[in-house]
Amino acid sequence: MSLQTVLQSIQNSGLSLWIRQNPAIFPIIESLHVVAITLVFGTIMIVDLRLLGFASHRRSANKLIAELLPFTWGAFILAVVTGSLLFTANAPAYANNTQFQLKMLVMLAAGVNMVIFHMTAHRRIAVWDSVPPPTAARLAGVTSLILWVAVIYVGRWIGFTLDILF
């Protein structure tokens, strides 16, 4: 089975048809997706700014990360679910869209950056939590900010470049 056949099957699914045939559904899903991405970026930005050395009001980096991580993951899950629903409605067009492909690659890079941070600098957070963050933590923070801004920028362009197939 080819990729195009799979994508066409997704687009022909009952869920996809329901999304496309109900005029209010797609904008509702899209709005929820934007809110979720905003929450993901907002919580990540707070942590990244702390990693860059901007002091958090009465919170250590470790405490800030622990407090915000559940919100970040919750918003990320909502973004994945709503993004998947949007994709379902027009799977072949999204899969063949350069901006969509770039968004997925940049999100993957942001995930790799997060994993590297958690496997390196975060493991030694007890040592540097009350002093300015080390270079590795600062680098992870600035890289994260750049990547997530890129996700938003490229994601925004999807709507302007997508070939609507329905």
Short mmCIF file of C-alpha atoms in Angstrom, two decimals:
data_model
loop_
_atom_site.label_atom_id
_atom_site.label_comp_id
_atom_site.label_asym_id
_atom_site.label_seq_id
_atom_site.Cartn_x
_atom_site.Cartn_y
_atom_site.Cartn_z
CA MET A 1 0.00 0.00 0.00
CA SER A 2 1.46 3.36 -1.02
CA LEU A 3 1.64 6.45 1.17
CA GLN A 4 -0.80 8.25 -1.12
CA THR A 5 -3.28 5.38 -0.73
CA VAL A 6 -3.00 5.60 3.07
CA LEU A 7 -3.43 9.38 2.98
CA GLN A 8 -6.46 9.07 0.72
CA SER A 9 -7.93 6.45 3.07
CA ILE A 10 -7.50 8.83 5.99
CA GLN A 11 -9.20 11.59 4.04
CA ASN A 12 -12.06 9.26 3.07
CA SER A 13 -12.68 8.17 6.68
CA GLY A 14 -15.92 8.91 8.43
CA LEU A 15 -14.18 11.27 10.86
CA SER A 16 -12.67 13.24 8.00
CA LEU A 17 -16.00 13.48 6.22
CA TRP A 18 -17.69 14.64 9.44
CA ILE A 19 -15.09 17.40 9.89
CA ARG A 20 -15.40 18.55 6.28
CA GLN A 21 -19.20 18.38 6.12
CA ASN A 22 -19.88 20.38 9.29
CA PRO A 23 -18.96 24.03 8.62
CA ALA A 24 -18.34 24.92 12.26
CA ILE A 25 -16.18 21.92 13.18
CA PHE A 26 -12.96 22.75 11.33
CA PRO A 27 -12.75 26.33 12.72
CA ILE A 28 -13.46 25.04 16.25
CA ILE A 29 -10.71 22.42 15.97
CA GLU A 30 -8.35 24.98 14.46
CA SER A 31 -9.07 27.45 17.27
CA LEU A 32 -8.42 24.80 19.91
CA HIS A 33 -5.17 23.95 18.10
CA VAL A 34 -4.05 27.59 18.21
CA VAL A 35 -4.92 27.88 21.92
CA ALA A 36 -3.02 24.65 22.64
CA ILE A 37 0.07 25.82 20.72
CA THR A 38 -0.10 29.14 22.57
CA LEU A 39 -0.10 27.32 25.91
CA VAL A 40 2.73 25.04 24.81
CA PHE A 41 4.84 27.97 23.67
CA GLY A 42 3.95 30.13 26.68
CA THR A 43 4.94 27.55 29.26
CA ILE A 44 8.07 26.58 27.35
CA MET A 45 9.04 30.24 26.96
CA ILE A 46 8.80 30.83 30.72
CA VAL A 47 11.18 27.93 31.36
CA ASP A 48 13.50 28.92 28.51
CA LEU A 49 13.79 32.48 29.78
CA ARG A 50 14.67 31.09 33.20
CA LEU A 51 17.34 28.91 31.57
CA LEU A 52 18.71 32.01 29.87
CA GLY A 53 19.21 33.55 33.29
CA PHE A 54 16.11 35.67 33.71
CA ALA A 55 15.14 35.21 37.32
CA SER A 56 11.76 33.74 38.05
CA HIS A 57 9.84 35.42 40.81
CA ARG A 58 10.46 33.25 43.90
CA ARG A 59 10.99 30.02 41.93
CA SER A 60 14.06 27.99 41.22
CA ALA A 61 14.49 26.57 37.72
CA ASN A 62 13.78 23.07 38.99
CA LYS A 63 10.57 24.12 40.74
CA LEU A 64 9.47 26.17 37.73
CA ILE A 65 10.03 23.21 35.39
CA ALA A 66 8.19 20.85 37.74
CA GLU A 67 5.22 23.22 38.05
CA LEU A 68 4.90 24.00 34.34
CA LEU A 69 5.68 20.61 32.82
CA PRO A 70 2.17 19.14 33.40
CA PHE A 71 0.60 22.17 31.69
CA THR A 72 3.07 21.95 28.82
CA TRP A 73 2.38 18.26 28.26
CA GLY A 74 -1.38 18.70 28.60
CA ALA A 75 -1.38 21.50 26.04
CA PHE A 76 0.96 19.53 23.79
CA ILE A 77 -1.40 16.53 23.86
CA LEU A 78 -4.32 18.81 22.96
CA ALA A 79 -2.24 20.28 20.12
CA VAL A 80 -1.40 16.80 18.80
CA VAL A 81 -5.03 15.68 18.96
CA THR A 82 -6.40 18.81 17.28
CA GLY A 83 -3.54 18.86 14.76
CA SER A 84 -4.26 15.23 13.90
CA LEU A 85 -7.93 16.07 13.36
CA LEU A 86 -7.00 18.96 11.08
CA PHE A 87 -4.62 16.66 9.18
CA THR A 88 -7.34 14.02 8.83
CA ALA A 89 -9.64 16.46 7.07
CA ASN A 90 -7.17 16.98 4.23
CA ALA A 91 -4.40 14.40 4.66
CA PRO A 92 -2.94 14.34 1.12
CA ALA A 93 -2.69 18.12 0.94
CA TYR A 94 -1.04 18.43 4.37
CA ALA A 95 1.39 15.58 3.73
CA ASN A 96 2.52 17.19 0.48
CA ASN A 97 2.77 20.72 1.90
CA THR A 98 6.35 21.95 2.39
CA GLN A 99 5.46 24.16 5.36
CA PHE A 100 3.69 21.26 7.10
CA GLN A 101 6.73 19.05 6.54
CA LEU A 102 9.02 21.78 7.91
CA LYS A 103 6.79 22.22 10.95
CA MET A 104 7.05 18.51 11.72
CA LEU A 105 10.85 18.60 11.30
CA VAL A 106 11.23 21.66 13.53
CA MET A 107 9.00 20.09 16.18
CA LEU A 108 11.16 16.97 16.03
CA ALA A 109 14.27 19.15 16.49
CA ALA A 110 12.61 20.86 19.47
CA GLY A 111 11.90 17.44 20.98
CA VAL A 112 15.51 16.34 20.45
CA ASN A 113 16.69 19.58 22.08
CA MET A 114 14.45 18.87 25.09
CA VAL A 115 15.73 15.30 25.41
CA ILE A 116 19.34 16.48 25.24
CA PHE A 117 18.66 19.13 27.91
CA HIS A 118 17.01 16.60 30.23
CA MET A 119 19.83 14.10 29.72
CA THR A 120 22.59 16.67 30.36
CA ALA A 121 22.15 20.01 32.12
CA HIS A 122 18.89 19.12 33.86
CA ARG A 123 20.51 16.12 35.57
CA ARG A 124 22.85 18.54 37.34
CA ILE A 125 20.19 21.15 38.12
CA ALA A 126 20.70 20.81 41.87
CA VAL A 127 24.24 22.13 41.39
CA TRP A 128 23.33 25.22 39.37
CA ASP A 129 19.73 25.93 40.35
CA SER A 130 20.55 28.83 42.67
CA VAL A 131 23.29 30.34 40.48
CA PRO A 132 23.23 31.53 36.88
CA PRO A 133 22.51 28.57 34.59
CA PRO A 134 25.49 26.92 32.88
CA THR A 135 26.20 27.38 29.18
CA ALA A 136 24.55 24.05 28.29
CA ALA A 137 21.28 25.13 29.94
CA ARG A 138 21.43 28.55 28.28
CA LEU A 139 22.10 26.97 24.91
CA ALA A 140 19.15 24.61 25.37
CA GLY A 141 16.95 27.57 26.29
CA VAL A 142 17.86 29.74 23.33
CA THR A 143 17.65 26.78 20.94
CA SER A 144 14.22 25.91 22.30
CA LEU A 145 12.96 29.47 21.88
CA ILE A 146 14.22 29.65 18.31
CA LEU A 147 12.74 26.28 17.39
CA TRP A 148 9.32 26.98 18.90
CA VAL A 149 9.11 30.39 17.24
CA ALA A 150 9.96 28.59 13.99
CA VAL A 151 7.18 26.03 14.64
CA ILE A 152 4.67 28.87 15.03
CA TYR A 153 6.00 30.80 12.03
CA VAL A 154 6.06 27.81 9.67
CA GLY A 155 2.76 26.51 11.04
CA ARG A 156 1.11 29.83 10.34
CA TRP A 157 2.20 29.62 6.70
CA ILE A 158 0.52 26.23 6.21
CA GLY A 159 -2.86 27.89 5.80
CA PHE A 160 -1.54 30.19 3.11
CA THR A 161 0.15 27.46 1.08
CA LEU A 162 -2.16 24.47 1.51
CA ASP A 163 -3.89 23.11 -1.58
CA ILE A 164 -7.45 22.62 -0.39
CA LEU A 165 -8.71 19.29 -1.66
CA PHE A 166 -12.24 19.48 -0.28
#
